[in-house]
Every structure is written in C-alpha cells, then in structure tokens.
Short mmCIF file of C-alpha atoms in Angstrom, two decimals:
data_model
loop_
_atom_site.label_atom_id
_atom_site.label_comp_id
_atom_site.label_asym_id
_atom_site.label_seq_id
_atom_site.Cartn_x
_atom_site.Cartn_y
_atom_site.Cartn_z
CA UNK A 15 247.27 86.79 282.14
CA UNK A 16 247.05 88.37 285.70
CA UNK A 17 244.99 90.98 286.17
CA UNK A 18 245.49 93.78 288.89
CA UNK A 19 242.63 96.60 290.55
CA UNK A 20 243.13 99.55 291.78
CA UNK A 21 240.15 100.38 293.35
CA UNK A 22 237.99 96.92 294.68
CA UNK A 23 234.54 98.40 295.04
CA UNK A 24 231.61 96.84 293.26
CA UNK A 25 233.14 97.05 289.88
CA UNK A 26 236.42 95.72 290.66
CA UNK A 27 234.42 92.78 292.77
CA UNK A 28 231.92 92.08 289.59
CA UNK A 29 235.11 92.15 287.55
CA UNK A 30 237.20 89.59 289.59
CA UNK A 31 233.78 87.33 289.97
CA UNK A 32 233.33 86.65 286.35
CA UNK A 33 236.57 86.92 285.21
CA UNK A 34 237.90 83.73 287.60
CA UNK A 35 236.43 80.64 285.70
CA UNK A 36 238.32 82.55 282.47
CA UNK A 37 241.80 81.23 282.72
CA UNK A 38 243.32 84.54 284.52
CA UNK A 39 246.27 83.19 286.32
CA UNK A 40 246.70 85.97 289.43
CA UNK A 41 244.68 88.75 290.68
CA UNK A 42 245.69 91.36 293.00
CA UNK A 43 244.24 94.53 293.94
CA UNK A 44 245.35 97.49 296.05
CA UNK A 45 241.78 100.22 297.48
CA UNK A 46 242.70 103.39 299.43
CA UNK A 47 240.57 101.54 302.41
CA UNK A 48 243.28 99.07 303.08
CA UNK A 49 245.08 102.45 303.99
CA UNK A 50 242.38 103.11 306.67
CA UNK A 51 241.46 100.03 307.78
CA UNK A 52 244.65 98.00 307.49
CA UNK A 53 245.40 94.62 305.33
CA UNK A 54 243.29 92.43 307.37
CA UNK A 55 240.54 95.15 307.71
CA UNK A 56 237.12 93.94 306.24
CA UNK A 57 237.98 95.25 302.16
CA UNK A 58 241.14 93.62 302.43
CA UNK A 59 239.53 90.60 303.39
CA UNK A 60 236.72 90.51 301.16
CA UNK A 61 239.57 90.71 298.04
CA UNK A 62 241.19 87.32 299.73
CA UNK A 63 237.68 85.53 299.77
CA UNK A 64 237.43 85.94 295.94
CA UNK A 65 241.08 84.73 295.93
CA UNK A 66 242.34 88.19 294.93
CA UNK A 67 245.64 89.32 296.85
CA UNK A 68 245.36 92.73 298.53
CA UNK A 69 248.55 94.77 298.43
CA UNK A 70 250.20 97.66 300.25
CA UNK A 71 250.35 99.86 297.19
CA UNK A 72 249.97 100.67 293.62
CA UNK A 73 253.43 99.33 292.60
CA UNK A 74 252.93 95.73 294.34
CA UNK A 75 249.97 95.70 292.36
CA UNK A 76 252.04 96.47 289.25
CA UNK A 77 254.51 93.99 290.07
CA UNK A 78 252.01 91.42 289.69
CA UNK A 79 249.92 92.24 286.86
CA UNK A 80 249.65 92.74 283.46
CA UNK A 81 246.57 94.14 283.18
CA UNK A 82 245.85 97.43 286.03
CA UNK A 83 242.08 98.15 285.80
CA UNK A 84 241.50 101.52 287.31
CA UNK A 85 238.01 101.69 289.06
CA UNK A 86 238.38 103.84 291.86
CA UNK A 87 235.67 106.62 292.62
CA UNK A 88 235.19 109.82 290.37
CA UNK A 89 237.02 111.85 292.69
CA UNK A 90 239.97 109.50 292.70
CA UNK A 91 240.52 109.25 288.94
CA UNK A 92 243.27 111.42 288.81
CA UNK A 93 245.49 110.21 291.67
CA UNK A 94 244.81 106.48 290.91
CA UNK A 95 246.97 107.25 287.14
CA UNK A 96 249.16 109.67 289.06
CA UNK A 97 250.25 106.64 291.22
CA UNK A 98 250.29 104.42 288.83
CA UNK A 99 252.77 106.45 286.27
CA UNK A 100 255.53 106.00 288.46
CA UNK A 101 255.45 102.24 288.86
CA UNK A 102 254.09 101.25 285.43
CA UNK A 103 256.44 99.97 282.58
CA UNK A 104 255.37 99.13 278.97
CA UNK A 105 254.67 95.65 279.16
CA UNK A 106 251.35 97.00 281.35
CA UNK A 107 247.72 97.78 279.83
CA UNK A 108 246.12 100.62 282.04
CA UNK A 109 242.54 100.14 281.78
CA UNK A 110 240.51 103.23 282.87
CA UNK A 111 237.00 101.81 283.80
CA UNK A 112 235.88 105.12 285.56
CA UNK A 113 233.15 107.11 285.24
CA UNK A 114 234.73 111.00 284.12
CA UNK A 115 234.86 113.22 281.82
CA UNK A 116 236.58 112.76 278.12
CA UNK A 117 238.83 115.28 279.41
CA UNK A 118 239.67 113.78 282.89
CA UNK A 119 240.78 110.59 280.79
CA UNK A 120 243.00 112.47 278.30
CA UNK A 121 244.86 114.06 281.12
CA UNK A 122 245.39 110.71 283.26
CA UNK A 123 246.39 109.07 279.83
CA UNK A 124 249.13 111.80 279.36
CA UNK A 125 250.35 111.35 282.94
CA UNK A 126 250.89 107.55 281.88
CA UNK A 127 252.90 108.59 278.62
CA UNK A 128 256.43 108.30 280.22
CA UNK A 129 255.75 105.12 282.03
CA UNK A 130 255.33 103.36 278.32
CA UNK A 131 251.93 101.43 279.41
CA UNK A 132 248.99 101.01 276.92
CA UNK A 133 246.61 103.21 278.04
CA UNK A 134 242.50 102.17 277.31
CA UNK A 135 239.37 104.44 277.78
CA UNK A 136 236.89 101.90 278.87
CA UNK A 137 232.96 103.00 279.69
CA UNK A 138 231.03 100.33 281.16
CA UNK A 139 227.31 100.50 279.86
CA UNK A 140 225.14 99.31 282.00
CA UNK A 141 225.04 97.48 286.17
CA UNK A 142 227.66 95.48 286.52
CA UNK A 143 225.71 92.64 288.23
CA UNK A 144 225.18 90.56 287.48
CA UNK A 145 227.46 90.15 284.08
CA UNK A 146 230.74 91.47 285.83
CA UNK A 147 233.14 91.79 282.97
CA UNK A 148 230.94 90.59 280.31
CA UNK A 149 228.77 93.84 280.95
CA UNK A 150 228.47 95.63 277.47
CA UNK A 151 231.43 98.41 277.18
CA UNK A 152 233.01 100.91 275.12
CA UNK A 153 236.84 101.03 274.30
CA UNK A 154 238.66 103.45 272.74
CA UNK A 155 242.54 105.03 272.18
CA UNK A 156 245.24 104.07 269.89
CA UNK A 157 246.21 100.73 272.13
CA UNK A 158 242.49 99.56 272.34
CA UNK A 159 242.84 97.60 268.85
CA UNK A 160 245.96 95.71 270.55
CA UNK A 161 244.17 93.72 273.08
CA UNK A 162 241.32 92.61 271.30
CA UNK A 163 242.35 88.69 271.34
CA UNK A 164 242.88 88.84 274.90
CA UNK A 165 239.43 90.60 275.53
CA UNK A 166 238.17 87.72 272.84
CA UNK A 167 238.99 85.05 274.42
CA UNK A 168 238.37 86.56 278.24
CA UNK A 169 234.52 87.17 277.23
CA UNK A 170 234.72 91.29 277.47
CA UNK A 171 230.99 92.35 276.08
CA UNK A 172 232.67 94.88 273.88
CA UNK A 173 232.80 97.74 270.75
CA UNK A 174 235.87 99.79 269.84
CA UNK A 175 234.38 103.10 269.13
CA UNK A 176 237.43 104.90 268.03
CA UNK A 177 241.25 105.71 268.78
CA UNK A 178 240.68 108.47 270.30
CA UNK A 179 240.61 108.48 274.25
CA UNK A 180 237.77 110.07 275.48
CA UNK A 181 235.49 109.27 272.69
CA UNK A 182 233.97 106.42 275.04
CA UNK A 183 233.90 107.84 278.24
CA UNK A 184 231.83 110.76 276.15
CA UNK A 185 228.93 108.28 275.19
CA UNK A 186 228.58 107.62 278.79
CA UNK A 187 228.47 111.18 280.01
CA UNK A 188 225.69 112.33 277.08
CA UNK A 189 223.78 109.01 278.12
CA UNK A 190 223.98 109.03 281.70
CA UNK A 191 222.74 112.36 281.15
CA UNK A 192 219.39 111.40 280.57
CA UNK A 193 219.30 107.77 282.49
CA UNK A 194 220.34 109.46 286.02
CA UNK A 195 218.43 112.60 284.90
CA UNK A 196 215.26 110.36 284.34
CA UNK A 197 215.22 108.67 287.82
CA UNK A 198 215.93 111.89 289.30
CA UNK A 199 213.18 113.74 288.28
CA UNK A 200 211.18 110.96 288.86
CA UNK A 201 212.26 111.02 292.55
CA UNK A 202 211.57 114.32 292.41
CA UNK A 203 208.19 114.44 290.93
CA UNK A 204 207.12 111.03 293.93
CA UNK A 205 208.09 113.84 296.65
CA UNK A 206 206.61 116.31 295.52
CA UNK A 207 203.29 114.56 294.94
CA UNK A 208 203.40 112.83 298.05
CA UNK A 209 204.20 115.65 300.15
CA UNK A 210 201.37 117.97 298.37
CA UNK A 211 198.45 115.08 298.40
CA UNK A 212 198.47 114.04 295.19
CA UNK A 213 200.04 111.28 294.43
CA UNK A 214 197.65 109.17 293.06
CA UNK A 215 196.56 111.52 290.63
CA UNK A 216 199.91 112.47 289.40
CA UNK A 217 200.33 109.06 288.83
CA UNK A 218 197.20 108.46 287.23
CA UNK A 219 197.58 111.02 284.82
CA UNK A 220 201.33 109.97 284.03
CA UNK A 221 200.50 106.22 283.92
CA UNK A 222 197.53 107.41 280.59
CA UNK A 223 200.23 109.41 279.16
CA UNK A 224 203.35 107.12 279.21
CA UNK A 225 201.49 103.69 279.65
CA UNK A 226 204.42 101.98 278.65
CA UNK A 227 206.43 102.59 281.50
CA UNK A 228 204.52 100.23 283.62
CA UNK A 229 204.07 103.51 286.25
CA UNK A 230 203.87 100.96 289.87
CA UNK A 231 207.29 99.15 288.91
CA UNK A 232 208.58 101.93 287.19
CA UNK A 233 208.47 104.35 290.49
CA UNK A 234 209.73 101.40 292.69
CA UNK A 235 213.04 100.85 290.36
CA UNK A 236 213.78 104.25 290.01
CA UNK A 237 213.36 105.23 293.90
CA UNK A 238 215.50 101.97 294.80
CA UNK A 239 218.46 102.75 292.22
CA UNK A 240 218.50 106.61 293.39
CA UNK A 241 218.35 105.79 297.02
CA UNK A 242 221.06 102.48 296.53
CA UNK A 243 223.50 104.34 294.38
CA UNK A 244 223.00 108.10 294.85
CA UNK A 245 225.96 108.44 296.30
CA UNK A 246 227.75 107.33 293.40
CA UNK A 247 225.40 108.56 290.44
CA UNK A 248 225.90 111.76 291.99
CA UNK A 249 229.98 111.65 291.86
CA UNK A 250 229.03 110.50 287.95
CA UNK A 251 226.75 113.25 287.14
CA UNK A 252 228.98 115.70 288.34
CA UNK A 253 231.55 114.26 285.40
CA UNK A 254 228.54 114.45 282.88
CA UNK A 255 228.37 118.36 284.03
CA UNK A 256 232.18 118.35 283.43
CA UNK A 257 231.60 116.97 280.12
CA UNK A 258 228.87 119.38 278.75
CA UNK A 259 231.05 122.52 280.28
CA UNK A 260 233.83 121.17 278.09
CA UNK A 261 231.44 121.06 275.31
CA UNK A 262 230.81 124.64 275.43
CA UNK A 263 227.30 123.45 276.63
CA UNK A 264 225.67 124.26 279.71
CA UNK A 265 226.04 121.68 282.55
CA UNK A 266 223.34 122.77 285.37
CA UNK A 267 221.45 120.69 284.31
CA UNK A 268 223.80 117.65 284.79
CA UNK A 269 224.80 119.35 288.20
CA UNK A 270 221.25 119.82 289.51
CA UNK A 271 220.38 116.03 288.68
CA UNK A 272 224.08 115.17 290.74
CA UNK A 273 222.64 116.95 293.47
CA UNK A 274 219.25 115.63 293.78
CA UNK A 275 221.03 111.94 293.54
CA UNK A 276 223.54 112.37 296.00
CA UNK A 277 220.94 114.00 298.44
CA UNK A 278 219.08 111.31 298.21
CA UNK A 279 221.91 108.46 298.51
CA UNK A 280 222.89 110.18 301.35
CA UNK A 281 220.09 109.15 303.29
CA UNK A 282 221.20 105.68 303.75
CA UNK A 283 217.52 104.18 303.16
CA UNK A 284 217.05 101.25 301.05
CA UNK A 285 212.89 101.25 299.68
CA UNK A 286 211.29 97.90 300.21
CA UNK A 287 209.60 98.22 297.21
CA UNK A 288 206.49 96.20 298.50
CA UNK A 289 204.81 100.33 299.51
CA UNK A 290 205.49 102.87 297.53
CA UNK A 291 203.88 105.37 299.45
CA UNK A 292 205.49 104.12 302.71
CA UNK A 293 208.64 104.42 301.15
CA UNK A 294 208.45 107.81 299.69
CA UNK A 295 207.39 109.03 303.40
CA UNK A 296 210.32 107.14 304.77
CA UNK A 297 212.13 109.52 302.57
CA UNK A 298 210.52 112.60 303.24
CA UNK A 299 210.72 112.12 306.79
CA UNK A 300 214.08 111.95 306.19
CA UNK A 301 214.62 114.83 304.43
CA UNK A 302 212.08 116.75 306.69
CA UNK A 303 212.27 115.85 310.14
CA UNK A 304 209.58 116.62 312.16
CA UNK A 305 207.18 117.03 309.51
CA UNK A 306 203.77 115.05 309.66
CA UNK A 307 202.65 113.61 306.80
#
C-alpha cells in the first residue's frame, strides 16, 4: 500500500501520523505551497520529517501511490480532481476527504470518470487530532464497498452509508450546520454581552436554563475553536450554504454563521482560556479598535 496527499495541511499531517505504524509502504504528497515556497520551503519540509516525500506535482504523486487522498481547502476541491484526472489510471482509489457540498463531489467524481480511478466520498466526523485516520468517517459511492479490507486492516474508524456519492459529504453539511452554527452564535452572544455590560447575567441566566452545558468551559471551547479554525469553518460553512441552496432550502443561515467564523479566524488571536472576559475584550478590541471597554 502507498498512500499519496494532495493537499498536506492538518488533515493530510493527522492522516500520515497514524497511518505510519500501519504497514503503509510509501507516502508522498504534493500542497499548492510547495509552489510558493519551493521544495525545501518549510511545508515541504515538514512532509520529509514525517517521512512523507514532497513532489513537484499531482502526477509524481500519482506515480507513487495507490491511494490519492484529496484534502486540500474548500476552495481547492475542484482543481485538486481536475489535476488529478489527467494523471490518474484505474489501478488508483481517489479519496475525497474535503469538506463540500454533495454536489461539488458529484462533479469532481465525473471529472475522474475517464481516468478509470475508484472514486470515494469520504466525510470525516469529527477533529482529526488526535485519532488521525482512525477519526470516525463516512464513505460512500459505488467503489466504497471495494476497499473495505484495506480500510480493515489499516484501522479507518468507518460506516458505508450508501453508493451514492454525495450521500456522505451531505451528513456533514446538515450537521456542521448546527455544530459551527452553535459556536457561532455563542461567539456572538459573549460579544455582545461583553460589549453591552452584561455578561455575567447573560451567563447566569443561560447557565439555569441549559445547566448541562457546563456554561465557564463551554464559552472557553467554543471561543478557542472559532478563533483557531475560523478560517477554515468558515470555507466549510459556506459548502453547508451550498448544500441547503441545492436542497431547494434556504442557505443564509449557513452563510451568516460562515461569516461570523471566518471574521473571527481572521483575527489571528488564540484565547488563553484561563479569562474569559480578557479574552472576549482581546477580541473586541480587535474587531473595534479604539474602543474602550
């Protein structure tokens, strides 16, 4: 078995990490950065300290693999299969770990239809850390039913929910809906509070109501996760407003909640979840300069 990324952010890095001690005999990996910052740049080198070989391109990534595991960004869904098509060949499994819409997968699996490669709908289900690969997923599409010895005996965490593509992705897009909606109003409501005086109250009167949220840690996790991985909640909730439009359903919702995340990632602070307070002002001084709390 070798096993090939495209795309080595966290996922891909998780991936490789668990997946080492489980017989895989070659990894390689190919991420847009190397483009930027060159094959002994800093992503480059990260991929050789977990023994994975960086590559030029796509195809040298095909060359070496058997298994390509997509897990690029949102945005880069599309061109990662695009690429891929041409140097693919049907010995290959495509694996499409990324977090779009049921419809973004059933157009990258048609542009792999020529190339002959198995093509798998994979949604991963929860943080990939610190599991890696043996984080709980969803497969599904005709080929999914073909590698189940090899996910078997590589530990996948997994549950083949149908053979249609798409069908997994979707779970993740109607869940995430409420997960990244649920931190994000909560990040909303802290501001809010905060900024208006009454934060303790609020809190108060939320932690009689919903005691079993455990209101202290509960407000800490959810400003840490927003402000950690905003940035890329946001990319994902814009695919979960994707996913409701192609429903027939409204998606501002979905769109709102990607906005409020990636405004928030976009900061660049990290809570220190010892003060809640001081970190919700550290926020709001962020977002309004100038202002005196």
């Amino acid at each position: 078995m070798r096993i090939g990324f495209i795309g080595f952010g966290e996922a891909g890095r998780a991936f490789a990490d668990t997946l080492a001690d489980k017989g895989v005999e070659h990894f390689a990996t190919y991420d847009i950065l190397f483009d930027a910052e060159g094959m002994d740049g800093p992503t480059a080198n990260i991929a050789r300290q977990r023994n994975v070989h960086p590559l030029a391109h796509p195809s040298d990534v095909a060359a070496e693999s058997d298994w390509v595991i997509s897990a690029v960004t949102a945005a880069s869904s599309l061109d990662a299969a695009r690429e891929c098509a041409t140097c693919l060949e049907g010995r290959h499994v495509f694996i499409d770990i990324n977090s779009v819409s049921p419809g973004r997968k059933r157009v990258s699996s048609q542009l792999l239809t020529s190339s002959g490669a198995a093509y798998i709908d994979m949604a991963v289900m929860g943080p990939v850390h610190p599991r890696g690969h043996a984080t709980p997923v969803l497969l599904a599409g005709p080929a999914a039913r073909s590698i189940e010895r090899d996910l078997d005996r590589l530990g996948f965490e997994y549950e083949i929910v149908s053979d249609d593509i798409g069908e997994a992705t979707a779970i993740k897009m109607v869940r995430s809906l409420f997960v990244k909606g649920l931190e994000a109003i909560t990040v909303e409501m802290l501001l809010a509070a905060r900024a208006s005086g009454c934060l303790d109250r609020v809190v108060a009167s939320l932690a009689a109501s919903f005691p079993g949220l455990g209101w202290e840690k509960f407000a800490d996790y959810e400003l840490e996760r927003v402000a950690r991985h905003g940035i890329r909640r946001g990319a994902e909730m814009e695919e979960s407003a994707v996913t409701l439009r192609e429903l027939g359903l409204n998606g501002d919702i979905a769109a709102a909640i990607a906005a409020t995340q990636t405004r928030i990632g976009s900061l660049g602070l990290m809570p220190k979840r010892k003060n809640t307070k001081a970190d919700i002002d550290a926020l709001l001084a962020a977002l309004k300069p100038g202002v005196k709390r």
